[in-house]
Amino acid sequence: MQIKVISQQPPGGRCTLYAGYAVALACHLKAEVDLLFSNQREAHAEGYPSLWLNGAAIQPDDGVILMPADILTALAALGVLEETLPGLAEALEAPLDRMLEAEG
């Protein structure tokens, strides 16, 4: 599994969130993460912020911010089922919880 994050430098809220998601994915999938920095703001595409799996940017259901469910849906489309990776859903919630706490 190839995991890529495109971020601005320094990372902001969503860039940090997506990097957290990537770390959780890497731990559960035993994969490496490519972190690329870009000056191009193009969310969920070739610019930042975006999270990619196997060469395709994951698209958020709400069109704005990736949620754990969006990532699980993208994994399922690649044939990786949540039930084969115990604890992944919870691991994906952790970066989101940290972001929400920081904003609160």
JSON list of C-alpha atoms in Angstrom, two decimals:
[
{"chain": "A", "resi": 1, "resn": "MET", "atom": "CA", "xyz": [0.00, 0.00, 0.00]},
{"chain": "A", "resi": 2, "resn": "GLN", "atom": "CA", "xyz": [1.34, 3.41, -0.96]},
{"chain": "A", "resi": 3, "resn": "ILE", "atom": "CA", "xyz": [0.41, 6.27, 1.36]},
{"chain": "A", "resi": 4, "resn": "LYS", "atom": "CA", "xyz": [1.14, 9.89, 0.48]},
{"chain": "A", "resi": 5, "resn": "VAL", "atom": "CA", "xyz": [0.34, 13.17, 2.22]},
{"chain": "A", "resi": 6, "resn": "ILE", "atom": "CA", "xyz": [0.63, 16.51, 0.47]},
{"chain": "A", "resi": 7, "resn": "SER", "atom": "CA", "xyz": [1.00, 19.33, 2.98]},
{"chain": "A", "resi": 8, "resn": "GLN", "atom": "CA", "xyz": [1.82, 22.99, 3.17]},
{"chain": "A", "resi": 9, "resn": "GLN", "atom": "CA", "xyz": [4.91, 24.07, 5.09]},
{"chain": "A", "resi": 10, "resn": "PRO", "atom": "CA", "xyz": [4.41, 24.63, 7.95]},
{"chain": "A", "resi": 11, "resn": "PRO", "atom": "CA", "xyz": [1.47, 22.25, 8.23]},
{"chain": "A", "resi": 12, "resn": "GLY", "atom": "CA", "xyz": [-1.86, 23.71, 9.25]},
{"chain": "A", "resi": 13, "resn": "GLY", "atom": "CA", "xyz": [-4.94, 22.04, 10.72]},
{"chain": "A", "resi": 14, "resn": "ARG", "atom": "CA", "xyz": [-6.03, 19.71, 7.94]},
{"chain": "A", "resi": 15, "resn": "CYS", "atom": "CA", "xyz": [-2.44, 19.02, 6.84]},
{"chain": "A", "resi": 16, "resn": "THR", "atom": "CA", "xyz": [-1.60, 17.94, 10.39]},
{"chain": "A", "resi": 17, "resn": "LEU", "atom": "CA", "xyz": [-4.79, 15.88, 10.57]},
{"chain": "A", "resi": 18, "resn": "TYR", "atom": "CA", "xyz": [-4.05, 14.07, 7.31]},
{"chain": "A", "resi": 19, "resn": "ALA", "atom": "CA", "xyz": [-0.49, 13.37, 8.42]},
{"chain": "A", "resi": 20, "resn": "GLY", "atom": "CA", "xyz": [-1.93, 11.84, 11.61]},
{"chain": "A", "resi": 21, "resn": "TYR", "atom": "CA", "xyz": [-4.24, 9.68, 9.54]},
{"chain": "A", "resi": 22, "resn": "ALA", "atom": "CA", "xyz": [-1.25, 8.59, 7.44]},
{"chain": "A", "resi": 23, "resn": "VAL", "atom": "CA", "xyz": [0.72, 7.54, 10.53]},
{"chain": "A", "resi": 24, "resn": "ALA", "atom": "CA", "xyz": [-2.24, 5.47, 11.77]},
{"chain": "A", "resi": 25, "resn": "LEU", "atom": "CA", "xyz": [-2.58, 3.85, 8.34]},
{"chain": "A", "resi": 26, "resn": "ALA", "atom": "CA", "xyz": [1.13, 3.15, 8.11]},
{"chain": "A", "resi": 27, "resn": "CYS", "atom": "CA", "xyz": [1.16, 1.42, 11.48]},
{"chain": "A", "resi": 28, "resn": "HIS", "atom": "CA", "xyz": [-1.80, -0.81, 10.65]},
{"chain": "A", "resi": 29, "resn": "LEU", "atom": "CA", "xyz": [-0.87, -1.52, 7.04]},
{"chain": "A", "resi": 30, "resn": "LYS", "atom": "CA", "xyz": [2.87, -1.90, 7.65]},
{"chain": "A", "resi": 31, "resn": "ALA", "atom": "CA", "xyz": [3.50, 0.71, 4.96]},
{"chain": "A", "resi": 32, "resn": "GLU", "atom": "CA", "xyz": [5.67, 3.79, 4.58]},
{"chain": "A", "resi": 33, "resn": "VAL", "atom": "CA", "xyz": [4.38, 7.31, 4.19]},
{"chain": "A", "resi": 34, "resn": "ASP", "atom": "CA", "xyz": [5.62, 9.81, 1.62]},
{"chain": "A", "resi": 35, "resn": "LEU", "atom": "CA", "xyz": [5.22, 13.36, 2.92]},
{"chain": "A", "resi": 36, "resn": "LEU", "atom": "CA", "xyz": [5.41, 15.99, 0.21]},
{"chain": "A", "resi": 37, "resn": "PHE", "atom": "CA", "xyz": [5.30, 19.73, 0.71]},
{"chain": "A", "resi": 38, "resn": "SER", "atom": "CA", "xyz": [3.59, 21.94, -1.83]},
{"chain": "A", "resi": 39, "resn": "ASN", "atom": "CA", "xyz": [2.80, 25.61, -2.31]},
{"chain": "A", "resi": 40, "resn": "GLN", "atom": "CA", "xyz": [-0.23, 24.68, -4.39]},
{"chain": "A", "resi": 41, "resn": "ARG", "atom": "CA", "xyz": [-3.52, 24.85, -2.55]},
{"chain": "A", "resi": 42, "resn": "GLU", "atom": "CA", "xyz": [-5.68, 22.22, -4.20]},
{"chain": "A", "resi": 43, "resn": "ALA", "atom": "CA", "xyz": [-7.40, 20.18, -1.52]},
{"chain": "A", "resi": 44, "resn": "HIS", "atom": "CA", "xyz": [-7.91, 16.49, -2.25]},
{"chain": "A", "resi": 45, "resn": "ALA", "atom": "CA", "xyz": [-6.01, 16.69, -5.53]},
{"chain": "A", "resi": 46, "resn": "GLU", "atom": "CA", "xyz": [-2.43, 17.50, -6.58]},
{"chain": "A", "resi": 47, "resn": "GLY", "atom": "CA", "xyz": [-2.00, 20.19, -3.91]},
{"chain": "A", "resi": 48, "resn": "TYR", "atom": "CA", "xyz": [-2.47, 20.48, -0.19]},
{"chain": "A", "resi": 49, "resn": "PRO", "atom": "CA", "xyz": [-4.09, 19.18, 1.91]},
{"chain": "A", "resi": 50, "resn": "SER", "atom": "CA", "xyz": [-4.53, 15.73, 0.49]},
{"chain": "A", "resi": 51, "resn": "LEU", "atom": "CA", "xyz": [-4.12, 12.09, 1.50]},
{"chain": "A", "resi": 52, "resn": "TRP", "atom": "CA", "xyz": [-3.45, 9.50, -1.19]},
{"chain": "A", "resi": 53, "resn": "LEU", "atom": "CA", "xyz": [-3.74, 5.73, -1.23]},
{"chain": "A", "resi": 54, "resn": "ASN", "atom": "CA", "xyz": [-2.16, 3.76, -4.07]},
{"chain": "A", "resi": 55, "resn": "GLY", "atom": "CA", "xyz": [-1.91, 6.79, -6.34]},
{"chain": "A", "resi": 56, "resn": "ALA", "atom": "CA", "xyz": [-5.38, 8.25, -5.81]},
{"chain": "A", "resi": 57, "resn": "ALA", "atom": "CA", "xyz": [-6.41, 11.14, -3.60]},
{"chain": "A", "resi": 58, "resn": "ILE", "atom": "CA", "xyz": [-9.13, 10.22, -1.10]},
{"chain": "A", "resi": 59, "resn": "GLN", "atom": "CA", "xyz": [-12.20, 12.41, -1.54]},
{"chain": "A", "resi": 60, "resn": "PRO", "atom": "CA", "xyz": [-14.17, 13.57, 1.50]},
{"chain": "A", "resi": 61, "resn": "ASP", "atom": "CA", "xyz": [-17.85, 12.75, 1.51]},
{"chain": "A", "resi": 62, "resn": "ASP", "atom": "CA", "xyz": [-18.66, 16.31, 2.61]},
{"chain": "A", "resi": 63, "resn": "GLY", "atom": "CA", "xyz": [-16.29, 17.84, 0.04]},
{"chain": "A", "resi": 64, "resn": "VAL", "atom": "CA", "xyz": [-14.29, 19.65, 2.75]},
{"chain": "A", "resi": 65, "resn": "ILE", "atom": "CA", "xyz": [-12.47, 17.50, 5.29]},
{"chain": "A", "resi": 66, "resn": "LEU", "atom": "CA", "xyz": [-11.51, 13.84, 5.35]},
{"chain": "A", "resi": 67, "resn": "MET", "atom": "CA", "xyz": [-13.12, 11.85, 8.09]},
{"chain": "A", "resi": 68, "resn": "PRO", "atom": "CA", "xyz": [-12.17, 8.34, 9.24]},
{"chain": "A", "resi": 69, "resn": "ALA", "atom": "CA", "xyz": [-15.21, 6.91, 7.41]},
{"chain": "A", "resi": 70, "resn": "ASP", "atom": "CA", "xyz": [-13.92, 8.37, 4.12]},
{"chain": "A", "resi": 71, "resn": "ILE", "atom": "CA", "xyz": [-10.60, 6.61, 4.61]},
{"chain": "A", "resi": 72, "resn": "LEU", "atom": "CA", "xyz": [-12.25, 3.31, 5.50]},
{"chain": "A", "resi": 73, "resn": "THR", "atom": "CA", "xyz": [-14.43, 3.59, 2.40]},
{"chain": "A", "resi": 74, "resn": "ALA", "atom": "CA", "xyz": [-11.36, 4.22, 0.23]},
{"chain": "A", "resi": 75, "resn": "LEU", "atom": "CA", "xyz": [-9.60, 1.23, 1.79]},
{"chain": "A", "resi": 76, "resn": "ALA", "atom": "CA", "xyz": [-12.64, -0.99, 1.17]},
{"chain": "A", "resi": 77, "resn": "ALA", "atom": "CA", "xyz": [-12.62, 0.07, -2.49]},
{"chain": "A", "resi": 78, "resn": "LEU", "atom": "CA", "xyz": [-9.03, -1.19, -2.62]},
{"chain": "A", "resi": 79, "resn": "GLY", "atom": "CA", "xyz": [-10.10, -4.49, -1.06]},
{"chain": "A", "resi": 80, "resn": "VAL", "atom": "CA", "xyz": [-8.82, -3.73, 2.45]},
{"chain": "A", "resi": 81, "resn": "LEU", "atom": "CA", "xyz": [-11.65, -4.39, 4.88]},
{"chain": "A", "resi": 82, "resn": "GLU", "atom": "CA", "xyz": [-11.82, -2.73, 8.28]},
{"chain": "A", "resi": 83, "resn": "GLU", "atom": "CA", "xyz": [-12.44, -6.04, 10.05]},
{"chain": "A", "resi": 84, "resn": "THR", "atom": "CA", "xyz": [-9.05, -7.31, 8.83]},
{"chain": "A", "resi": 85, "resn": "LEU", "atom": "CA", "xyz": [-7.28, -4.46, 10.66]},
{"chain": "A", "resi": 86, "resn": "PRO", "atom": "CA", "xyz": [-8.36, -4.46, 14.32]},
{"chain": "A", "resi": 87, "resn": "GLY", "atom": "CA", "xyz": [-8.12, -1.05, 15.94]},
{"chain": "A", "resi": 88, "resn": "LEU", "atom": "CA", "xyz": [-7.75, 0.91, 12.70]},
{"chain": "A", "resi": 89, "resn": "ALA", "atom": "CA", "xyz": [-11.02, 2.83, 13.06]},
{"chain": "A", "resi": 90, "resn": "GLU", "atom": "CA", "xyz": [-10.05, 3.93, 16.57]},
{"chain": "A", "resi": 91, "resn": "ALA", "atom": "CA", "xyz": [-6.54, 4.84, 15.44]},
{"chain": "A", "resi": 92, "resn": "LEU", "atom": "CA", "xyz": [-8.01, 7.06, 12.71]},
{"chain": "A", "resi": 93, "resn": "GLU", "atom": "CA", "xyz": [-10.28, 8.78, 15.24]},
{"chain": "A", "resi": 94, "resn": "ALA", "atom": "CA", "xyz": [-7.32, 9.80, 17.45]},
{"chain": "A", "resi": 95, "resn": "PRO", "atom": "CA", "xyz": [-5.88, 12.51, 15.14]},
{"chain": "A", "resi": 96, "resn": "LEU", "atom": "CA", "xyz": [-9.37, 13.91, 14.59]},
{"chain": "A", "resi": 97, "resn": "ASP", "atom": "CA", "xyz": [-9.98, 14.03, 18.35]},
{"chain": "A", "resi": 98, "resn": "ARG", "atom": "CA", "xyz": [-6.64, 15.85, 18.85]},
{"chain": "A", "resi": 99, "resn": "MET", "atom": "CA", "xyz": [-7.54, 18.42, 16.22]},
{"chain": "A", "resi": 100, "resn": "LEU", "atom": "CA", "xyz": [-10.98, 19.02, 17.71]},
{"chain": "A", "resi": 101, "resn": "GLU", "atom": "CA", "xyz": [-9.51, 19.38, 21.22]},
{"chain": "A", "resi": 102, "resn": "ALA", "atom": "CA", "xyz": [-6.95, 21.90, 19.97]},
{"chain": "A", "resi": 103, "resn": "GLU", "atom": "CA", "xyz": [-9.69, 23.98, 18.36]},
{"chain": "A", "resi": 104, "resn": "GLY", "atom": "CA", "xyz": [-11.96, 23.78, 21.40]}
]
